[in-house]
CSV table of C-alpha atoms and ligand atoms in Angstrom, one decimal:
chain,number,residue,atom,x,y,z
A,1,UNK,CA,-68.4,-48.7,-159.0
A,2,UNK,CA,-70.4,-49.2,-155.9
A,3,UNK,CA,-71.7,-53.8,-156.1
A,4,UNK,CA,-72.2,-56.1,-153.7
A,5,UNK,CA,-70.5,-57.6,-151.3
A,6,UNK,CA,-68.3,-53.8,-151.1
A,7,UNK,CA,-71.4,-52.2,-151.0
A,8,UNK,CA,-74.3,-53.4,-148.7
A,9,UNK,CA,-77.7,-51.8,-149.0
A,10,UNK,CA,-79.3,-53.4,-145.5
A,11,UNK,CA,-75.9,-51.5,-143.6
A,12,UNK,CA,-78.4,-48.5,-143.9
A,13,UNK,CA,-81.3,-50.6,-142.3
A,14,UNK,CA,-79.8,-52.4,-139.2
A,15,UNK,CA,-81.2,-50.8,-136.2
A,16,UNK,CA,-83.8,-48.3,-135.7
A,17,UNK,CA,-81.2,-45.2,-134.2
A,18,UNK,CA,-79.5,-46.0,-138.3
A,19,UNK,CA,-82.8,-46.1,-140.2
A,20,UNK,CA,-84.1,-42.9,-138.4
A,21,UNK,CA,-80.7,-41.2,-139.0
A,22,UNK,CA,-81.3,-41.8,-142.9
A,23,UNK,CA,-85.0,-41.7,-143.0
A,24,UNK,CA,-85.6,-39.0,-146.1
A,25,UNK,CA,-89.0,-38.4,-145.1
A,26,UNK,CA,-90.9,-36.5,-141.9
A,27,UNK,CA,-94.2,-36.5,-140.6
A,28,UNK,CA,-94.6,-33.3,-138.6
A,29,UNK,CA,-97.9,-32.1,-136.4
A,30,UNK,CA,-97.1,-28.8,-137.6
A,31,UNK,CA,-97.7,-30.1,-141.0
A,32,UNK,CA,-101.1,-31.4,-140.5
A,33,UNK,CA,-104.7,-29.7,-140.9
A,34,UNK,CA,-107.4,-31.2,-139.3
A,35,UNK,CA,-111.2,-30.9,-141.7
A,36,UNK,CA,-114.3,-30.1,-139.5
A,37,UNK,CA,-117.6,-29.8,-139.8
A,38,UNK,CA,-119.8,-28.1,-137.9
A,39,UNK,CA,-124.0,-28.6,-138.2
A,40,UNK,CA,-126.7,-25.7,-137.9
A,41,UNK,CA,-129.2,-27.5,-136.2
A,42,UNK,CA,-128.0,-29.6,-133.6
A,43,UNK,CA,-126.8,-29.4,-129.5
A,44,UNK,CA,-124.3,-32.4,-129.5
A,45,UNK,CA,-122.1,-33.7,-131.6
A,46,UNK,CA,-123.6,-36.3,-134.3
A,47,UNK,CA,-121.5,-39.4,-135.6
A,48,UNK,CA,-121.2,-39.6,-139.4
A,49,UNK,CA,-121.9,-43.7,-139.6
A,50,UNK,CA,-119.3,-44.0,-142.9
A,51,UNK,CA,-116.7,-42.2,-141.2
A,52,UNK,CA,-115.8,-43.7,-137.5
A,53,UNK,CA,-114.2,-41.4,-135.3
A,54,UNK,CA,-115.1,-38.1,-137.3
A,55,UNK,CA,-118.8,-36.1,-136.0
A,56,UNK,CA,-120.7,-33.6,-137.2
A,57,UNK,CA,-119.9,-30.5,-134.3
A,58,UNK,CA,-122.3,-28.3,-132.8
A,59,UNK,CA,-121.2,-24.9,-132.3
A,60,UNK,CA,-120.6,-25.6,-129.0
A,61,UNK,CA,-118.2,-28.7,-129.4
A,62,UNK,CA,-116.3,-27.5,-132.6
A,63,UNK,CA,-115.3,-24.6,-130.1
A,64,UNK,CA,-113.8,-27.2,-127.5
A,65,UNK,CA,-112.4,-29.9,-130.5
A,66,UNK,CA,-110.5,-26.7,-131.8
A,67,UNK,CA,-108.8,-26.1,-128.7
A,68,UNK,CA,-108.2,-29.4,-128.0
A,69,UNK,CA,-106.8,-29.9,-131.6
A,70,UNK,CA,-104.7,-26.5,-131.0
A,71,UNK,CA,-103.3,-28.0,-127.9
A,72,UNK,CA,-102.0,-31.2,-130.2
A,73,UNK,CA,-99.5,-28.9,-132.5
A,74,UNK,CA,-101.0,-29.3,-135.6
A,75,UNK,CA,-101.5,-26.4,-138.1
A,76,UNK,CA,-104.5,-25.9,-138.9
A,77,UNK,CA,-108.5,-26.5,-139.0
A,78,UNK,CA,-110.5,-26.2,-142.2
A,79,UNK,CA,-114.3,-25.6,-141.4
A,80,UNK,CA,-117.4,-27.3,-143.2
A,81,UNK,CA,-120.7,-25.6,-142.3
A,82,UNK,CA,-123.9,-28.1,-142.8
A,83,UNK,CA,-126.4,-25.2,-143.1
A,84,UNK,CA,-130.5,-26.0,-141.9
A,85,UNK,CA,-132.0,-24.4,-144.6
A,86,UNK,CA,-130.7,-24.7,-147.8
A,87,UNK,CA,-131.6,-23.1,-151.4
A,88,UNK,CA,-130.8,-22.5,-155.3
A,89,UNK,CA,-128.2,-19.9,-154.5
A,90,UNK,CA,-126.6,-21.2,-151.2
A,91,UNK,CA,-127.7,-17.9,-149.4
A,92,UNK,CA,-126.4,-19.4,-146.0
A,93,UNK,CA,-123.0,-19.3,-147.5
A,94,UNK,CA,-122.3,-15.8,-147.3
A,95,UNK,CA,-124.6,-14.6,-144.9
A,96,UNK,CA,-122.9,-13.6,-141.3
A,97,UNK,CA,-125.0,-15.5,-139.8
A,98,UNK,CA,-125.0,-18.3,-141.4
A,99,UNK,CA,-123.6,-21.4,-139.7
A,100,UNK,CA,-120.3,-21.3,-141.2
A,101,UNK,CA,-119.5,-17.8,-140.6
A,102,UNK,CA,-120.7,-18.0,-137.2
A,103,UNK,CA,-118.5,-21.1,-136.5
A,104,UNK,CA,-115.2,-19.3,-137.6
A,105,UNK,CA,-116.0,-16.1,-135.7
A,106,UNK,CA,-116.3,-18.6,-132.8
A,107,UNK,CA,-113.1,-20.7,-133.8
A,108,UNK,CA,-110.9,-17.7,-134.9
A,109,UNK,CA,-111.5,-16.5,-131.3
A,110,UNK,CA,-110.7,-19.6,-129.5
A,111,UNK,CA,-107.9,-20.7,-131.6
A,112,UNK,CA,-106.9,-18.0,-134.1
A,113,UNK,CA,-103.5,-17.2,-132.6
A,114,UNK,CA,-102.5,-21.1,-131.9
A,115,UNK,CA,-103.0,-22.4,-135.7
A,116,UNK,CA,-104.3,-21.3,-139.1
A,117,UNK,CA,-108.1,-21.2,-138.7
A,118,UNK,CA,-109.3,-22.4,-142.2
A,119,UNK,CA,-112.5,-22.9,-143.9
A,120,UNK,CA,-113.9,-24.4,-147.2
A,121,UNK,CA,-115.5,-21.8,-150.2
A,122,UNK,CA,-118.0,-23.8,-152.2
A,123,UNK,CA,-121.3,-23.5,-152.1
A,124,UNK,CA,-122.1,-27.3,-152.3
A,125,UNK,CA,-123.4,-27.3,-149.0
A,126,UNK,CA,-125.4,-24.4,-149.2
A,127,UNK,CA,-127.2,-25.1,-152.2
A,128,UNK,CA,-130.7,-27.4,-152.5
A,129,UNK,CA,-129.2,-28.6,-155.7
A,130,UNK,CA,-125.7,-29.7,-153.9
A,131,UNK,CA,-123.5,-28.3,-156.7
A,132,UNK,CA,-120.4,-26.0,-155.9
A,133,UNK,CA,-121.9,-23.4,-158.3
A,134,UNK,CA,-125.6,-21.1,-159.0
A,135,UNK,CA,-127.4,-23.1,-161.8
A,136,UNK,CA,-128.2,-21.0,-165.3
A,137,UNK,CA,-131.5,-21.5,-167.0
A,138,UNK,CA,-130.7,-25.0,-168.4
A,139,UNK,CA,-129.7,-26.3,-164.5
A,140,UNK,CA,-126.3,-25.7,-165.7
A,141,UNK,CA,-123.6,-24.8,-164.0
A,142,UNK,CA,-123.1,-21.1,-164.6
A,143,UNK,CA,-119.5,-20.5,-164.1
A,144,UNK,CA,-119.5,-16.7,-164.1
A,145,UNK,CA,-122.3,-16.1,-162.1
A,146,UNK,CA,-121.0,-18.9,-159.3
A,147,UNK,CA,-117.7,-16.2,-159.5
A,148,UNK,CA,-119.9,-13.8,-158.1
A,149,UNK,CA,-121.4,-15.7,-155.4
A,150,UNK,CA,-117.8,-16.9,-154.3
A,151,UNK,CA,-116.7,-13.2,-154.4
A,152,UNK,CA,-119.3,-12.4,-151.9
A,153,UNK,CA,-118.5,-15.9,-149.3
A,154,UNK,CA,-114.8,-14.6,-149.6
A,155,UNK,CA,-115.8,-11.1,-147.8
A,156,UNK,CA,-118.1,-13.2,-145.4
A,157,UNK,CA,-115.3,-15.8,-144.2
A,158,UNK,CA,-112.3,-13.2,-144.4
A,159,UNK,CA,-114.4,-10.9,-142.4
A,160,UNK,CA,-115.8,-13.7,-139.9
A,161,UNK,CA,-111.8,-14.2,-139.0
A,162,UNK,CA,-110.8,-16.8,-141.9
A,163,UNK,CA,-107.4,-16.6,-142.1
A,164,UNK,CA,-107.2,-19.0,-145.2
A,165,UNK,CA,-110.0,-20.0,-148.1
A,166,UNK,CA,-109.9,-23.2,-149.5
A,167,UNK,CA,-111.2,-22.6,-153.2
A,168,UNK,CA,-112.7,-26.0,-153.4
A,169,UNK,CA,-115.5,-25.4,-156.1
A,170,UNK,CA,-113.4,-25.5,-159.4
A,171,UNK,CA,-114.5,-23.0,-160.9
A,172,UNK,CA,-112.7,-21.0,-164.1
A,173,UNK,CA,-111.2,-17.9,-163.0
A,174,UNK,CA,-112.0,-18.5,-159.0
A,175,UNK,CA,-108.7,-17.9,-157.6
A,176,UNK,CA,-108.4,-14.2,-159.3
A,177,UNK,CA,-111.7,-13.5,-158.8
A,178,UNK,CA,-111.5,-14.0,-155.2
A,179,UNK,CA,-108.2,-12.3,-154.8
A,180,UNK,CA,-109.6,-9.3,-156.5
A,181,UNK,CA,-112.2,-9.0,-154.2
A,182,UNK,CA,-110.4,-9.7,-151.0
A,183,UNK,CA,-108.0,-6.8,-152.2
A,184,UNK,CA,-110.7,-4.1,-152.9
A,185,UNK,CA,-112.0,-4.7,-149.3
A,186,UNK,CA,-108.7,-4.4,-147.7
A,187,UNK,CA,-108.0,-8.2,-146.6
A,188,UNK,CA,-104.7,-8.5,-148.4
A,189,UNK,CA,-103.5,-11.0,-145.7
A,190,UNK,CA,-106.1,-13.4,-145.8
A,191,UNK,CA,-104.5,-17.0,-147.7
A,192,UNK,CA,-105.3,-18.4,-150.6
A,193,UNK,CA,-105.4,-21.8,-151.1
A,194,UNK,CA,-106.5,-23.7,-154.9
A,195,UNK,CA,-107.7,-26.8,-154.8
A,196,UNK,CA,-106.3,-26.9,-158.3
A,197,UNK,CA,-106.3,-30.5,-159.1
A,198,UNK,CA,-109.2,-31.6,-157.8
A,199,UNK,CA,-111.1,-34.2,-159.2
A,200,UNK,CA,-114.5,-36.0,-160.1
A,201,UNK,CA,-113.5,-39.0,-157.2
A,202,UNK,CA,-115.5,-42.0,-156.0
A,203,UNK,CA,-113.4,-41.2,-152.8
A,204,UNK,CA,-115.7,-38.7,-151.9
A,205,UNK,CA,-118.3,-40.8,-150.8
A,206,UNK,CA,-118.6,-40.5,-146.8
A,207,UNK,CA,-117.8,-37.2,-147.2
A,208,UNK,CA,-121.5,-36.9,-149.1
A,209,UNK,CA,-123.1,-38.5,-145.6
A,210,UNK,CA,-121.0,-36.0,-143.6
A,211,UNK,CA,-122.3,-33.0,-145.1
A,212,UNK,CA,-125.6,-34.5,-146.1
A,213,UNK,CA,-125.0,-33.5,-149.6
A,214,UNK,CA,-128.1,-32.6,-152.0
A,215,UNK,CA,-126.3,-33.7,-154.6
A,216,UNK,CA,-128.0,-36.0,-157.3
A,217,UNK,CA,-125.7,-36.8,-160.2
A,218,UNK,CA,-122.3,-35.9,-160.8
A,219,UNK,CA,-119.6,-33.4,-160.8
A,220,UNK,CA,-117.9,-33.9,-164.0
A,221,UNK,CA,-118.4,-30.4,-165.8
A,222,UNK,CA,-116.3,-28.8,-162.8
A,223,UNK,CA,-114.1,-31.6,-161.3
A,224,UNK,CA,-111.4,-33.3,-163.5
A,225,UNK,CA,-110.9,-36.8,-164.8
A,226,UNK,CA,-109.0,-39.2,-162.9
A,227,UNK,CA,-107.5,-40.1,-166.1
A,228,UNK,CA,-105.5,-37.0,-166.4
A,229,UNK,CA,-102.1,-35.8,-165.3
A,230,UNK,CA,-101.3,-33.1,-167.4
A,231,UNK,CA,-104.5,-31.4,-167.0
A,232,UNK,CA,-103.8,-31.1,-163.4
A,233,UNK,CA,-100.5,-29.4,-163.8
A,234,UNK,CA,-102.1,-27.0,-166.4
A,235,UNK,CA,-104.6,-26.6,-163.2
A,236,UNK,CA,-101.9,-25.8,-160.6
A,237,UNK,CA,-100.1,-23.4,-163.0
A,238,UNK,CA,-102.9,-21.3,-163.9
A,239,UNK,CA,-104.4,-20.8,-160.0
A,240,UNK,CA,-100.7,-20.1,-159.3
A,241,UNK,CA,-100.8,-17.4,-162.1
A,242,UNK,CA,-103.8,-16.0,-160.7
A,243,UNK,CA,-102.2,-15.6,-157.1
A,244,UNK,CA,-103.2,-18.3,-155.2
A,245,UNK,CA,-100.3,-18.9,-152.3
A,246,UNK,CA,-100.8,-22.8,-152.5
A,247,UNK,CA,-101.9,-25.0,-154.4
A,248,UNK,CA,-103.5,-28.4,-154.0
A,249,UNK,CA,-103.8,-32.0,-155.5
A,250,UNK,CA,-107.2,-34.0,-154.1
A,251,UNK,CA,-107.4,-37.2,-153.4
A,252,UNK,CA,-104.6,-38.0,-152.2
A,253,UNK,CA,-103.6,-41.5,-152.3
A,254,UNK,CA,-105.2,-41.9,-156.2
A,255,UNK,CA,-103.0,-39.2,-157.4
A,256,UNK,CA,-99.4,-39.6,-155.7
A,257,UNK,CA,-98.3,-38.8,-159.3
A,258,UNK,CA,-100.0,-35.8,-160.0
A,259,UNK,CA,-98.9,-34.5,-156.7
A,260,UNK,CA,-95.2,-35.4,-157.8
A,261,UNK,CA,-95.5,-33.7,-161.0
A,262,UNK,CA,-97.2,-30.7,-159.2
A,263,UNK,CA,-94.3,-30.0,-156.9
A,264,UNK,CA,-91.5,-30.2,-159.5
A,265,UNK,CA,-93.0,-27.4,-161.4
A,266,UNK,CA,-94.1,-24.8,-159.0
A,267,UNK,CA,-92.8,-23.1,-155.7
A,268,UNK,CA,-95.6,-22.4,-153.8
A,269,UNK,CA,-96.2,-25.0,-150.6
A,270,UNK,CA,-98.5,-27.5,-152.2
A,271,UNK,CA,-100.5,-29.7,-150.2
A,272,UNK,CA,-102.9,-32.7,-150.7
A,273,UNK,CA,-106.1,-33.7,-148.7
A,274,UNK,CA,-106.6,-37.5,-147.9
A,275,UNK,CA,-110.4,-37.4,-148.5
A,276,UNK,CA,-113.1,-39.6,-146.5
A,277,UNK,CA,-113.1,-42.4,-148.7
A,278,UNK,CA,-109.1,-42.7,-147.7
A,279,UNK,CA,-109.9,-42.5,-144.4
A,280,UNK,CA,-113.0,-45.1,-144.5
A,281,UNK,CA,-111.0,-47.5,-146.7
A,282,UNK,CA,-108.1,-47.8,-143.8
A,283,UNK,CA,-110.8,-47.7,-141.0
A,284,UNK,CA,-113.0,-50.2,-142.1
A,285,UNK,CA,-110.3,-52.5,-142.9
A,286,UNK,CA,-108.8,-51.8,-139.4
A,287,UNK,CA,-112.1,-52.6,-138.1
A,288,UNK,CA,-111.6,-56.2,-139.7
A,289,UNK,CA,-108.5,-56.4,-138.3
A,290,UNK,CA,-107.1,-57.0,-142.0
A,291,UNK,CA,-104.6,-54.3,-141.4
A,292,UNK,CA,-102.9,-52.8,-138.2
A,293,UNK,CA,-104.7,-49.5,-138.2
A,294,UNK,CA,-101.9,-47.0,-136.6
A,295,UNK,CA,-99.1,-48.1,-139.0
A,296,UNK,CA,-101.6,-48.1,-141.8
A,297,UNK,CA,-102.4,-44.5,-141.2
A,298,UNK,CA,-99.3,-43.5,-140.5
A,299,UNK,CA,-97.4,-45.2,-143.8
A,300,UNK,CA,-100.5,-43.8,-145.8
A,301,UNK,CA,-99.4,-39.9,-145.1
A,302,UNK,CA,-95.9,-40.4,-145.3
A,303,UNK,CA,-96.5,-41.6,-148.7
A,304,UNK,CA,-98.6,-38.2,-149.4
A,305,UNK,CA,-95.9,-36.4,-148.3
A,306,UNK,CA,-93.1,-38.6,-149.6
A,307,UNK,CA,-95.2,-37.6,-153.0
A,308,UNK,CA,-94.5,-33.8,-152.6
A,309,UNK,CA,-97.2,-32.7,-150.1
A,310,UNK,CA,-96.0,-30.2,-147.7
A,311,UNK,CA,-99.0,-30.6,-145.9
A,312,UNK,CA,-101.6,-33.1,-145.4
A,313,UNK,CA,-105.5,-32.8,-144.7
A,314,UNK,CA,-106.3,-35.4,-142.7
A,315,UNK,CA,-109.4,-36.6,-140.6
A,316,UNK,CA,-106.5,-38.0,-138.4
A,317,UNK,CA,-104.6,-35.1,-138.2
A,318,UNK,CA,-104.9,-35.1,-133.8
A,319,UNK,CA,-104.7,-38.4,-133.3
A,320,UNK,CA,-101.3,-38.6,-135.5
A,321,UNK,CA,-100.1,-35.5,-133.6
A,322,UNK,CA,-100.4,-37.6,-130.5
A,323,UNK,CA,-98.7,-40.5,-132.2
A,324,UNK,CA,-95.5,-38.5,-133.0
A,325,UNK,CA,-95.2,-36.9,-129.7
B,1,PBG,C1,-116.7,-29.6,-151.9
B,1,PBG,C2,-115.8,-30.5,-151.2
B,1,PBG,C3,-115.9,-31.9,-151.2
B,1,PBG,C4,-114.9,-32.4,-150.4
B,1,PBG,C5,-114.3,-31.3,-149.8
B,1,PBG,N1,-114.8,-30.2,-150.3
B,1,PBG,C6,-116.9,-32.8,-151.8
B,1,PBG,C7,-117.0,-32.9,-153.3
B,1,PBG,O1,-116.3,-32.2,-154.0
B,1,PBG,O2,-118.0,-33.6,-153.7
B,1,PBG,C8,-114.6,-33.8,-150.1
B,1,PBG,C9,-113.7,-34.1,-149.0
B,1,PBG,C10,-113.7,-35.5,-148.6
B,1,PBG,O3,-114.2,-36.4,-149.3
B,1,PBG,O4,-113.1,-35.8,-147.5
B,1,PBG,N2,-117.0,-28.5,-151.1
């Protein structure tokens, strides 16, 4: 029987060398992916007012913040394109020359042998309607038909040097779909990764400004209900199923439980993205000095991955990099 006074908890706190020796949980660059995003009409960078610290890249600088972020250790960028034009079926989206295409061509040749050059597959940004799919008749989303459209940005990224999608549009049957199609075509290395439980989040908010999202109304027909756990492991499971090689839980912070549950019962890496609205919340705050910011950010991943993540997406992932070195 292990009681006080034989047994002292705080023994295993006294001194920094003994907390590190026991600390269970790591924070790693190498575990980090930084999002960026990258605008079609601009020469220099453009500050995204909800989101202090983060810009919208021209070509130009997203080529120099990718090497500078290579330099940092961290694994990974994941793209955003903010197209000029924009319509009904997000045409820019899988057209080579679109902005996003054009920006990981540039990025996978900077940076494509230093870290895993990354980018996002939804159409959201490419669409005058801002949703992640085509619309049917009724202004509905048509999943099937979206399928098709993600089917041909696959080819467009995996052949612009993507060396990992990020199925972010939550569709029914995207993961397979895109696989398939990657596989015809002869791009059996290119990653797949599910943004399985994503869902319908207030958290999202900045993120709207940083893309300048279209979107009027909501996403609840695609993205889940915060209210539900289960329905994100049934998620996971079936992108897993349909081959994707990780899987993902979205928001972050909200959902430390489903991200729990989603680790016990798969074995694929799964990782989590701390969205804009995380990263606002802790800034602004900061910014009020009602919290010490580095602390903050730093306790804020370690619970993500403390939760299961093996990997974070984080609008902080070079600055952290340089705080653990
Ligand atoms: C959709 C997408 C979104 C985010 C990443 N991919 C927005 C949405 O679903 O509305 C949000 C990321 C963030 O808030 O940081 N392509």
């Amino acid at each position: 029987m292990s009681r006080f006074p034989e047994t002292r908890l705080r023994r295993l706190r006294q001194s920094a060398p003994v907390r590190s020796l026991v600390r269970e949980t790591s924070l790693e660059a190498r575990q980090l992916v930084l999002p960026m995003f990258v605008r079609e009409d601009i020469s220099e960078p453009v500050a995204i007012g909800s989101m202090p610290g983060v810009v919208q890249h021209s070509l130009d600088s997203l080529r120099r913040a990718a090497a500078d972020a290579a330099e940092t250790g961290i694994g990974g960028v994941m793209l955003f394109g903010i197209p000029e034009v924009r319509d009904a079926d997000g045409t820019g989206a899988d057209d080579p020359h679109g902005i996003l295409n054009l920006a990981t061509e540039a990025v996978a040749a900077e940076v494509g042998d230093a870290l895993v050059v990354q980018t996002d597959l939804c159409l959201d940004e490419f669409t005058d309607h801002g949703h992640c799919g085509v619309l049917d008749a009724s202004g509905a989303v048509d999943n099937d038909a979206t399928l098709d459209r993600y089917r041909s940005m696959a080819l467009a990224q995996a052949g612009a040097g993507s060396q990992l999608l990020g199925l972010s549009g939550m569709m029914d049957g995207q993961v397979a779909a895109i696989r398939e199609a990657l596989d015809t075509e002869g791009f059996h290395d290119t990653l797949l990764l599910a943004y399985s439980a994503k869902y319908a989040s207030a958290f999202y908010g900045p993120f709207r400004e940083a893309v300048d999202s279209q979107l009027t109304g909501d996403r609840r027909t695609y993205q889940m209900d915060p209210g539900n756990r289960r329905e994100g492991l049934r998620e996971a499971l079936f992108d897993v199923d349909e081959g994707a090689d990780i899987v993902m839980v979205k928001p972050a912070m909200a959902f430390l439980d489903v991200l729990r549950k989603v680790r016990d019962a798969v074995d694929v890496p799964v990782w989590a993205y701390q969205v804009s609205g995380e990263y606002a919340m802790i800034e602004a705050a900061a910014a009020n000095g009602w919290i010490t910011r580095e602390p903050a950010i730093l306790e804020s991943l370690l619970s993500i991955r403390r939760a299961g993540a093996d990997v974070v997406l984080t609008y902080w992932a070079t600055e952290v990099a340089g705080m653990l070195r």
